[in-house]
Coordinates of C-alpha atoms in Angstrom, one line a residue:
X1023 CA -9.7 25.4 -7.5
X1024 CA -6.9 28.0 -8.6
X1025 CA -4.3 25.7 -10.7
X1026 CA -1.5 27.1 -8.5
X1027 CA -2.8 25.5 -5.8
X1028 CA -2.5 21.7 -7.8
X1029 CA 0.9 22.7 -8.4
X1030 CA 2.0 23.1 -4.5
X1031 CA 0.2 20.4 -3.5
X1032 CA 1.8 18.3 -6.6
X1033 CA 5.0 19.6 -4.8
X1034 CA 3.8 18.3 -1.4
X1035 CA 3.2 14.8 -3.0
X1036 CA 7.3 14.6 -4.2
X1037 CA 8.4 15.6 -0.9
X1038 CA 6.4 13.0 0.7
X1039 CA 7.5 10.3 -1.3
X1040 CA 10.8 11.3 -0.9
X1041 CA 10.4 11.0 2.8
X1042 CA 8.5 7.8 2.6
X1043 CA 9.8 5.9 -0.2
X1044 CA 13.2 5.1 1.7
X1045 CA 11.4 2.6 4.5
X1046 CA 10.7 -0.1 1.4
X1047 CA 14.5 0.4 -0.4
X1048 CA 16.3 0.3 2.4
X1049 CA 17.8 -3.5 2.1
X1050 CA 18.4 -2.7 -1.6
X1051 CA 20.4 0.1 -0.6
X1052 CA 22.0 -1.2 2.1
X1053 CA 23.3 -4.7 -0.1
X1054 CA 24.1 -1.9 -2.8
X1055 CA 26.2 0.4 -0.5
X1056 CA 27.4 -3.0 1.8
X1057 CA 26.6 -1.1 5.2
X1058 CA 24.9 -2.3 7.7
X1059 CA 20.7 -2.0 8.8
X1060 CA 21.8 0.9 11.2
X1061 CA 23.9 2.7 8.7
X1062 CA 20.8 2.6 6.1
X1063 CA 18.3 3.5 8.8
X1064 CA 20.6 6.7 9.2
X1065 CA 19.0 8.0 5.9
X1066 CA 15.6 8.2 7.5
X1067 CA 16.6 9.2 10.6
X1068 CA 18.7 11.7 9.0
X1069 CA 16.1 12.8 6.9
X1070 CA 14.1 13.8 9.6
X1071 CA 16.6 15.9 11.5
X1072 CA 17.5 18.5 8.6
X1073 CA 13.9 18.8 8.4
X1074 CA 14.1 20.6 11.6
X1075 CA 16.8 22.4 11.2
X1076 CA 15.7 23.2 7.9
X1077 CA 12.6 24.4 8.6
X1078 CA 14.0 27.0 10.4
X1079 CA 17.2 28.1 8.8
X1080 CA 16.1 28.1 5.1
X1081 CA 12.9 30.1 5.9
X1082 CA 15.3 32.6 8.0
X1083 CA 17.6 33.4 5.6
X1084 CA 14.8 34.0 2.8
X1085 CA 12.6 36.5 4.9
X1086 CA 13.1 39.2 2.7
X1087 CA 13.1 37.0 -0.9
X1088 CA 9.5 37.0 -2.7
X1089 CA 7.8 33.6 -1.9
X1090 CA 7.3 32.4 -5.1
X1091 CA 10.8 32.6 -5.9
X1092 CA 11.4 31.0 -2.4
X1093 CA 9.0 28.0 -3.5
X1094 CA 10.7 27.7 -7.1
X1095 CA 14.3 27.5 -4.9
X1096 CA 12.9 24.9 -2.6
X1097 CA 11.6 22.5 -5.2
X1098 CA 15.0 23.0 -7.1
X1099 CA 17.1 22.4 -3.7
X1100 CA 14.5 19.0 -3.5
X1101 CA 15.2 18.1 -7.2
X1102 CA 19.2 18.4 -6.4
X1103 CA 18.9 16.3 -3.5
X1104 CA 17.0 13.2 -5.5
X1105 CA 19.4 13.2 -8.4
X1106 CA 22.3 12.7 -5.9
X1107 CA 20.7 10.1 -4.2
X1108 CA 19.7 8.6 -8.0
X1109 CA 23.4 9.1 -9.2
X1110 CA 24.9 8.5 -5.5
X1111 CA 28.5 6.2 -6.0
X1112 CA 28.5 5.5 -2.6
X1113 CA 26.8 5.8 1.1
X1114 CA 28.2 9.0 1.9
X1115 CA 26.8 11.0 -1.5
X1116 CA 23.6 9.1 -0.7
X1117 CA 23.2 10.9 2.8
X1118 CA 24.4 13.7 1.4
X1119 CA 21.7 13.5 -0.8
X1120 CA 18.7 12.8 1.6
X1121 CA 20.1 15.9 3.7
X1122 CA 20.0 17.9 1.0
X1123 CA 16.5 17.0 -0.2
X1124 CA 15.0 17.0 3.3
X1125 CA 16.4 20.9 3.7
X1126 CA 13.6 22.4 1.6
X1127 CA 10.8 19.7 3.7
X1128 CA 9.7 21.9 6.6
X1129 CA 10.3 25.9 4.5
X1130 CA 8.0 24.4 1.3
X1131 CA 4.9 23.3 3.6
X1132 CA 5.7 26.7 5.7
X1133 CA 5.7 28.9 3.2
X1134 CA 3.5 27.0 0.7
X1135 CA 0.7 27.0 3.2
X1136 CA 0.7 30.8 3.1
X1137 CA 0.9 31.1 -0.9
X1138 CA -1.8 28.7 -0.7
X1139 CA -4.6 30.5 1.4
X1140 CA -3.6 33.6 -0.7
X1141 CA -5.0 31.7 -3.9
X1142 CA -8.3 31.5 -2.4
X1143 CA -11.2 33.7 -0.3
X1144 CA -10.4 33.8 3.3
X1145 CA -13.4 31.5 4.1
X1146 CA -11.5 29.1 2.5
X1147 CA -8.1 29.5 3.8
X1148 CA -8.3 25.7 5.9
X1149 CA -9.4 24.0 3.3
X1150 CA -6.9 25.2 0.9
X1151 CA -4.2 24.5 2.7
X1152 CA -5.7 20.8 3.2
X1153 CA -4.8 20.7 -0.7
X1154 CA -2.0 21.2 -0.6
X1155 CA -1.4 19.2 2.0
X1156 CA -3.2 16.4 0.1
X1157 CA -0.1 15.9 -1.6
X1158 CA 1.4 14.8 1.6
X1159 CA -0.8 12.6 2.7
X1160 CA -1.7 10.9 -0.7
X1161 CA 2.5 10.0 -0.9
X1162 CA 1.8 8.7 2.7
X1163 CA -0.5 6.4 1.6
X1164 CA 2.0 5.4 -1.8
X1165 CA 5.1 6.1 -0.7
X1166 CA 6.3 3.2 1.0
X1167 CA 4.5 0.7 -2.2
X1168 CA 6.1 2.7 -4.3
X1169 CA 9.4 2.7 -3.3
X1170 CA 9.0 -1.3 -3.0
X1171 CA 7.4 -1.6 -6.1
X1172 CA 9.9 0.5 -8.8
X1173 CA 13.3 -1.2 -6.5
X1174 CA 12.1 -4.4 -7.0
X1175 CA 11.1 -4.0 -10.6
X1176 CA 14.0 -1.6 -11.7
X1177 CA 15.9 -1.4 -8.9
X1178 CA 16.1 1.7 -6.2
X1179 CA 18.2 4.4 -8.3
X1180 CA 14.7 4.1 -10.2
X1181 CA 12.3 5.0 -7.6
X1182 CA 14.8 8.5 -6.8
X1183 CA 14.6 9.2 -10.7
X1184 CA 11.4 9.0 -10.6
X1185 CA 10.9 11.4 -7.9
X1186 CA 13.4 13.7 -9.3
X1187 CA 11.3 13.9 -12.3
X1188 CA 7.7 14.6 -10.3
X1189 CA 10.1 17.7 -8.8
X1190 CA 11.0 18.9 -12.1
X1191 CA 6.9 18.7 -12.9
X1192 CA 6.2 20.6 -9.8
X1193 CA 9.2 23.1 -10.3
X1194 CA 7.6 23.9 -14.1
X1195 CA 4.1 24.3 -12.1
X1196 CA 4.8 26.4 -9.6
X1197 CA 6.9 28.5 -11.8
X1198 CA 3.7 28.9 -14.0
X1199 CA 0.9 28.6 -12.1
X1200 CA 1.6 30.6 -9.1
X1201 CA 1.1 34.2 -9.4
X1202 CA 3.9 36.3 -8.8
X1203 CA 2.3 38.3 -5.9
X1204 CA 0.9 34.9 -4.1
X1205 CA 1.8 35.4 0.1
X1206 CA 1.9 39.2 -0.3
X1207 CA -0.1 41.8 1.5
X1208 CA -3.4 41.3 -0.1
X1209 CA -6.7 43.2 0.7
X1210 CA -9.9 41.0 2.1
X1211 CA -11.9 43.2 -0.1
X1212 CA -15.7 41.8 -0.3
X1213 CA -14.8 38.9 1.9
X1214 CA -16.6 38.2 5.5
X1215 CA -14.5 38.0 8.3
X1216 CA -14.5 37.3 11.7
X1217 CA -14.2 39.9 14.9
X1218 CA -12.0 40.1 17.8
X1219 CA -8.8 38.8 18.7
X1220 CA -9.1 36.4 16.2
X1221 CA -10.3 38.4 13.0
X1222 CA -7.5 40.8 14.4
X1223 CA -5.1 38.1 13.6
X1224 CA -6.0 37.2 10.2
X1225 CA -6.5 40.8 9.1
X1226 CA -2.7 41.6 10.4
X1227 CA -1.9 38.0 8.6
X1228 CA -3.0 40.0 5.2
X1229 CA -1.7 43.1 6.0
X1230 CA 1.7 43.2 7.1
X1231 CA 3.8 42.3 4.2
X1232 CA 7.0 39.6 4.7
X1233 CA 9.7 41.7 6.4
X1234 CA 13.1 40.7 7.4
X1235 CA 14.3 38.0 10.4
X1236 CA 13.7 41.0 12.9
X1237 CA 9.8 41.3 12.1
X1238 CA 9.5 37.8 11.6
X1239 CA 11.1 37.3 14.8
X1240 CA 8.5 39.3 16.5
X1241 CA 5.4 37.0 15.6
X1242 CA 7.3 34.8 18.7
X1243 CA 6.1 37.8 20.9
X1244 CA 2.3 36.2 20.8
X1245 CA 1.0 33.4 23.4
X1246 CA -1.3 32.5 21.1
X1247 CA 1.3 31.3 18.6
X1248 CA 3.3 29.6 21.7
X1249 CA 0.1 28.0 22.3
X1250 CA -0.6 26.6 18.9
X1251 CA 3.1 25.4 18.5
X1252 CA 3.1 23.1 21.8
X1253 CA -0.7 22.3 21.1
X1254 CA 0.9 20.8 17.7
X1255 CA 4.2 19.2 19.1
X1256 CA 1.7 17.2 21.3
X1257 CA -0.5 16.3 19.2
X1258 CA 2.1 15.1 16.7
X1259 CA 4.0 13.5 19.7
X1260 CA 0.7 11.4 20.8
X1261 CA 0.3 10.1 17.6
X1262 CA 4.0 9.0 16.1
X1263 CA 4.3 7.3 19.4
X1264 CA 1.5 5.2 18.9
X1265 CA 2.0 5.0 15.1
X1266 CA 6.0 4.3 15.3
X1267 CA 5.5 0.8 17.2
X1268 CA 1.9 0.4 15.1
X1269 CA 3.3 -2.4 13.3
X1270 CA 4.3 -4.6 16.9
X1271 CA 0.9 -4.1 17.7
X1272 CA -0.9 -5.4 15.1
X1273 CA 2.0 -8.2 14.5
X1274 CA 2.6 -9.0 18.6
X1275 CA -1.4 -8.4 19.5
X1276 CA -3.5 -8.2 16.9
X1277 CA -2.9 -11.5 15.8
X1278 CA -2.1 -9.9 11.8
X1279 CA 0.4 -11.5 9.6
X1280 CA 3.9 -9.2 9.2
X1281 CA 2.6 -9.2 5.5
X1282 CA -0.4 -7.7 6.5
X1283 CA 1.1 -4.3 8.3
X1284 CA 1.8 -2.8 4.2
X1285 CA -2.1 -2.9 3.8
X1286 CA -2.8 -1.8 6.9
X1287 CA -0.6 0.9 6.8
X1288 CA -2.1 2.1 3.4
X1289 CA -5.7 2.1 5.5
X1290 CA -3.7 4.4 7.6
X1291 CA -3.1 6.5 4.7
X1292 CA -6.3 6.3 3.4
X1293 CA -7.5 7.8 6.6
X1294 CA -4.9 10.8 6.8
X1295 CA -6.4 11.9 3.3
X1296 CA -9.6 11.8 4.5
X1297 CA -9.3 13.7 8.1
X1298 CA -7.0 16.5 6.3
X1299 CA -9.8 17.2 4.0
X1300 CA -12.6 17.0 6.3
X1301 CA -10.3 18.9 8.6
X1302 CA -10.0 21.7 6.4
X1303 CA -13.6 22.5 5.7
X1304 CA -14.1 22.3 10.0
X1305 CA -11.9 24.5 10.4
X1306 CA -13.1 27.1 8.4
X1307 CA -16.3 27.0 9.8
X1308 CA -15.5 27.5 13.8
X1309 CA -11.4 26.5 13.7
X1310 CA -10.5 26.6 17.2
X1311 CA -13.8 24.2 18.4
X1312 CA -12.7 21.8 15.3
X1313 CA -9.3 21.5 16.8
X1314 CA -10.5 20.5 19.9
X1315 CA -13.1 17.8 18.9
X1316 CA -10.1 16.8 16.5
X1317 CA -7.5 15.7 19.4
X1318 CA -10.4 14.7 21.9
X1319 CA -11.4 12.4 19.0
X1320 CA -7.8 11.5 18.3
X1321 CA -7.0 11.2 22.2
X1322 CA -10.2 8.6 22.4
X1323 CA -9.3 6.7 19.4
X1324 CA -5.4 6.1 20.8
X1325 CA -7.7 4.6 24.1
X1326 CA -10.1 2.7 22.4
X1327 CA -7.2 0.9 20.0
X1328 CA -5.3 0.1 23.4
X1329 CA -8.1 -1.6 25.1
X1330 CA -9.5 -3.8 22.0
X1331 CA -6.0 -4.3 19.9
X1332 CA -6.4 -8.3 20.1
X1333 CA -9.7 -7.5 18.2
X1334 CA -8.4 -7.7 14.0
X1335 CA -11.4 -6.3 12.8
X1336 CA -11.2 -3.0 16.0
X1337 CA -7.8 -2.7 15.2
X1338 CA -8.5 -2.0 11.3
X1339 CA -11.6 0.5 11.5
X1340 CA -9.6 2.3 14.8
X1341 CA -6.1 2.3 12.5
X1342 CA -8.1 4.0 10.2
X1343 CA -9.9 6.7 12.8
X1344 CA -6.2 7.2 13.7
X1345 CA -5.3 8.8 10.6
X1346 CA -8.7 10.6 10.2
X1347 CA -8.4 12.3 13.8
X1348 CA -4.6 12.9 13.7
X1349 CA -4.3 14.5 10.7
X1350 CA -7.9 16.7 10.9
X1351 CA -6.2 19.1 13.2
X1352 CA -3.3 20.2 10.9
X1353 CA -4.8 22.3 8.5
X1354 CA -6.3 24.2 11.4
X1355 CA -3.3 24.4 13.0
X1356 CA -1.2 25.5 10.4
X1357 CA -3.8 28.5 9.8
X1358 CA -4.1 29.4 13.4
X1359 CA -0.5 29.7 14.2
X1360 CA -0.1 32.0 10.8
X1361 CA -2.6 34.5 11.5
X1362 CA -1.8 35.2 15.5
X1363 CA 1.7 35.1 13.8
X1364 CA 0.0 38.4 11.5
X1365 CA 1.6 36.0 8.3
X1366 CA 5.3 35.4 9.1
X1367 CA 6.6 32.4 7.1
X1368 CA 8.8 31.8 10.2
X1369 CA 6.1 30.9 12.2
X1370 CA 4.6 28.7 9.9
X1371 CA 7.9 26.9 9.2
X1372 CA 8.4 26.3 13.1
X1373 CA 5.1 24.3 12.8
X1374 CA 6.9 21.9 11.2
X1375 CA 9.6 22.1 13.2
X1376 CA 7.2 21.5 16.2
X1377 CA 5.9 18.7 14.1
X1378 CA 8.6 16.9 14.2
X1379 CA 10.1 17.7 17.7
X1380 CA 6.9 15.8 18.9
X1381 CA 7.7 13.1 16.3
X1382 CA 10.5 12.9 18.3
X1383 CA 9.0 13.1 22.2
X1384 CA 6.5 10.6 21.0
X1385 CA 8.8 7.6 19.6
X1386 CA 11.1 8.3 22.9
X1387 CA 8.3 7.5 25.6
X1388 CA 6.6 5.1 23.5
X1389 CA 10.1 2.9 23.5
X1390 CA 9.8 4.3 27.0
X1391 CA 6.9 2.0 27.8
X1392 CA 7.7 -0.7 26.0
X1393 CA 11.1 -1.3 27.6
X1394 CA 9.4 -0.9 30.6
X1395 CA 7.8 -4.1 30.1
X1396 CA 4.3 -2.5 29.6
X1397 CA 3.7 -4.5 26.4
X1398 CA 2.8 -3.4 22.6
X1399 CA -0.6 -1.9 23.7
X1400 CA 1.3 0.9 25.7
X1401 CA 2.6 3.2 23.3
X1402 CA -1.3 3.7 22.4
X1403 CA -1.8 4.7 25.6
X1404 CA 0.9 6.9 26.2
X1405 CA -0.1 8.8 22.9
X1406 CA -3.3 9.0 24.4
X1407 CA -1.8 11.2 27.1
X1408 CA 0.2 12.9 25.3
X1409 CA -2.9 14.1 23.5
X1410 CA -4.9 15.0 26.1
X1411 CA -1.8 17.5 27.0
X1412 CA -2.9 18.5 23.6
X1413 CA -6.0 18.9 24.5
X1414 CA -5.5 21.3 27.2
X1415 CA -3.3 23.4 25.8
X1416 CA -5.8 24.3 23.0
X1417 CA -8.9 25.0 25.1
X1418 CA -6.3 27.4 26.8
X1419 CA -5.7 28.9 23.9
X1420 CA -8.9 29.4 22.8
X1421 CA -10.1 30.4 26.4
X1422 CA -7.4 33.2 25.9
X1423 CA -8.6 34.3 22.7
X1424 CA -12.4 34.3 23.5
X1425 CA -13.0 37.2 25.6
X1426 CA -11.9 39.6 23.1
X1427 CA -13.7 38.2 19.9
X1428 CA -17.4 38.6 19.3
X1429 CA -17.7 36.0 16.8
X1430 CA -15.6 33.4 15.6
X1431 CA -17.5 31.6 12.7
X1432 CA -17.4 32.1 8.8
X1433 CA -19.9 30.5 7.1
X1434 CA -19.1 28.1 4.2
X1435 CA -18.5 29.3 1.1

């Protein structure tokens, strides 16, 4: 595994905690700042917004900039934003801080994700951006005990300066390990590749260097991206809506304690680790077929938890499967939308702009449901449907791609 490659996904983990962290400090800092709940929930919820916009404008207005250099500028822009929210004097510099830190969220996993399956053969392109994305969904699993843990031993300054300091680890790493011409035009010299529409994409992925916002612009002219962009949204939506009211579920139906959601949460986790990995390795075998057994899996889970939810012990292996199906289709998503996008870091960065629009969609109609009176079960089911809109959309896609592609397996490496 190319030591680069430990040093974007150690980047991944600091930007997750940073995101996750906050749910277990915010009464500290809210007693510490003396606003209210809704105020404090702001930095979450603020958080999440610049990530969008971030995404987007940050990996814009570096088109032209080498990626490395990019990546070193994002990790220092993240290691800005903790210290301010370490050193914050009051609630403003705080959110100032989380804004700032959140701006490099959606452009690091963007344009990591191409440096990363530049380290590596093109067989293994999936998988290593799974690794990196490890990161991720390791701080998922630690970042809210985390953040609890260091607050309530040292305070909540604490847990920032701590994650200020993995940044500064990463920023060293990446500076070092990353070879200067990682995400460039590369040759696929000696590798095997597909045919077709899809080999077409991933040899124009390699071969057209990182232009300006004009070419990157153009990747937008493909359906196939479209395609993989609104199959994500969806399949992002299904599962934050079930996941965001997760907690009322087990609490309201499940019969658990409300000190048993942290654990359960961290089975979660565990389970978002696992089904990136396994994920990966699918993918690169036959990507678009993984994706689709991915949300039909995730689709069936999101039923199956709805209809046996007052069942504690169903509701801890499906919680599980819910993390291992919603997060197996990401590493194949991220690749697919970057090779019919012939490599533009724009397209990659609107992934996780898509991402989190559907974060979005999915916690709207889930509260949907549940002020409709449907109970704590809905939101499961609405996910479910949400998915299988998912679903849809990527056997179009890969019905659109199949006629013109001979093959499209690589064996395993």
């Amino acid at each position: 595994m190319p030591s680069g490659l430990i040093a974007l996904a150690l980047g991944g983990f600091g930007i997750g905690l940073t995101e996750f962290l906050i749910a277990g400090l915010l009464p500290q800092v809210a007693s510490s700042f003396a606003v209210s709940e809704a105020a404090a929930g702001r930095l979450i919820s603020g958080y999440a917004l610049s990530v969008a916009v971030g995404a987007i404008a940050l990996t814009a207005a570096t088109a032209r900039l080498p990626r490395k250099h990019v990546l070193v500028g994002l990790v220092a822009l993240f290691v800005i934003g903790n210290l301010l929210s370490a050193v914050a004097p009051n609630y403003e510099v705080m959110l100032l801080g989380r804004i700032v830190a959140a701006l490099c969220h959606g452009s690091f996993f963007g344009i990591g994700s191409l440096v990363a399956r530049s380290l590596v053969a093109p067989e293994k392109k999936s998988r290593a951006v799974a690794v990196m994305f490890a990161g991720l969904t390791v701080a998922n699993v630690l970042g809210v005990p985390f953040g609890a843990l260091v607050g309530e031993r040292w305070g909540w300054r604490a847990a920032f300066w701590a994650v200020t300091a993995i940044g500064l680890i990463a920023l060293a790493g990446i500076a070092a390990l990353v070879p200067s011409r990682a995400g460039r035009a590369q040759p696929m010299a000696g590798a095997e590749r597909t045919t077709g529409a899809e080999a077409e994409a991933e040899a124009g992925a390699e071969r057209v260097p990182p232009g300006g916002l004009a070419q990157q612009l153009r990747a937008f002219r493909s359906w196939q991206v479209w395609l993989t962009l609104v199959a994500t949204a969806l399949s992002y939506g299904g599962m934050f809506g079930a996941f965001s009211y997760i907690a009322y579920t087990f609490t309201e139906v499940s019969g658990f304690a409300s000190a048993d959601v942290a654990w359960l949460l961290m089975v979660y986790g565990v389970g978002l680790v696992v089904g990136n990995l396994v994920g990966g390795r699918a993918a690169d075998r036959d990507r678009d077929r993984a994706l689709v057994l991915a949300l039909l899996g995730l689709a069936l889970t999101l039923a199956l938890f709805g209809l046996l939810a007052e069942s504690a012990t169903a509701s801890v292996v499906l919680v599980f499967l819910m993390g291992v199906t919603g997060f197996a289709s990401v590493p194949g998503m991220i690749t697919r939308v970057t090779d019919f996008a012939h490599g533009a870091a724009l397209a990659a960065s609107a992934n996780v702009s898509a991402s989190n629009v559907g974060n979005a969609l999915g916690a709207w109609l889930g509260g949907l449901a549940i002020s409709a009176g449907l109970g704590y079960t809905a939101p499961l089911y609405v996910g479910a449907g949400i998915v299988l809109m998912s679903v849809a959309v990527m056997v179009v896609a890969a019905q659109r791609a199949r006629p013109h592609r001979a093959a499209d397996r690589v064996p395993a490496r």
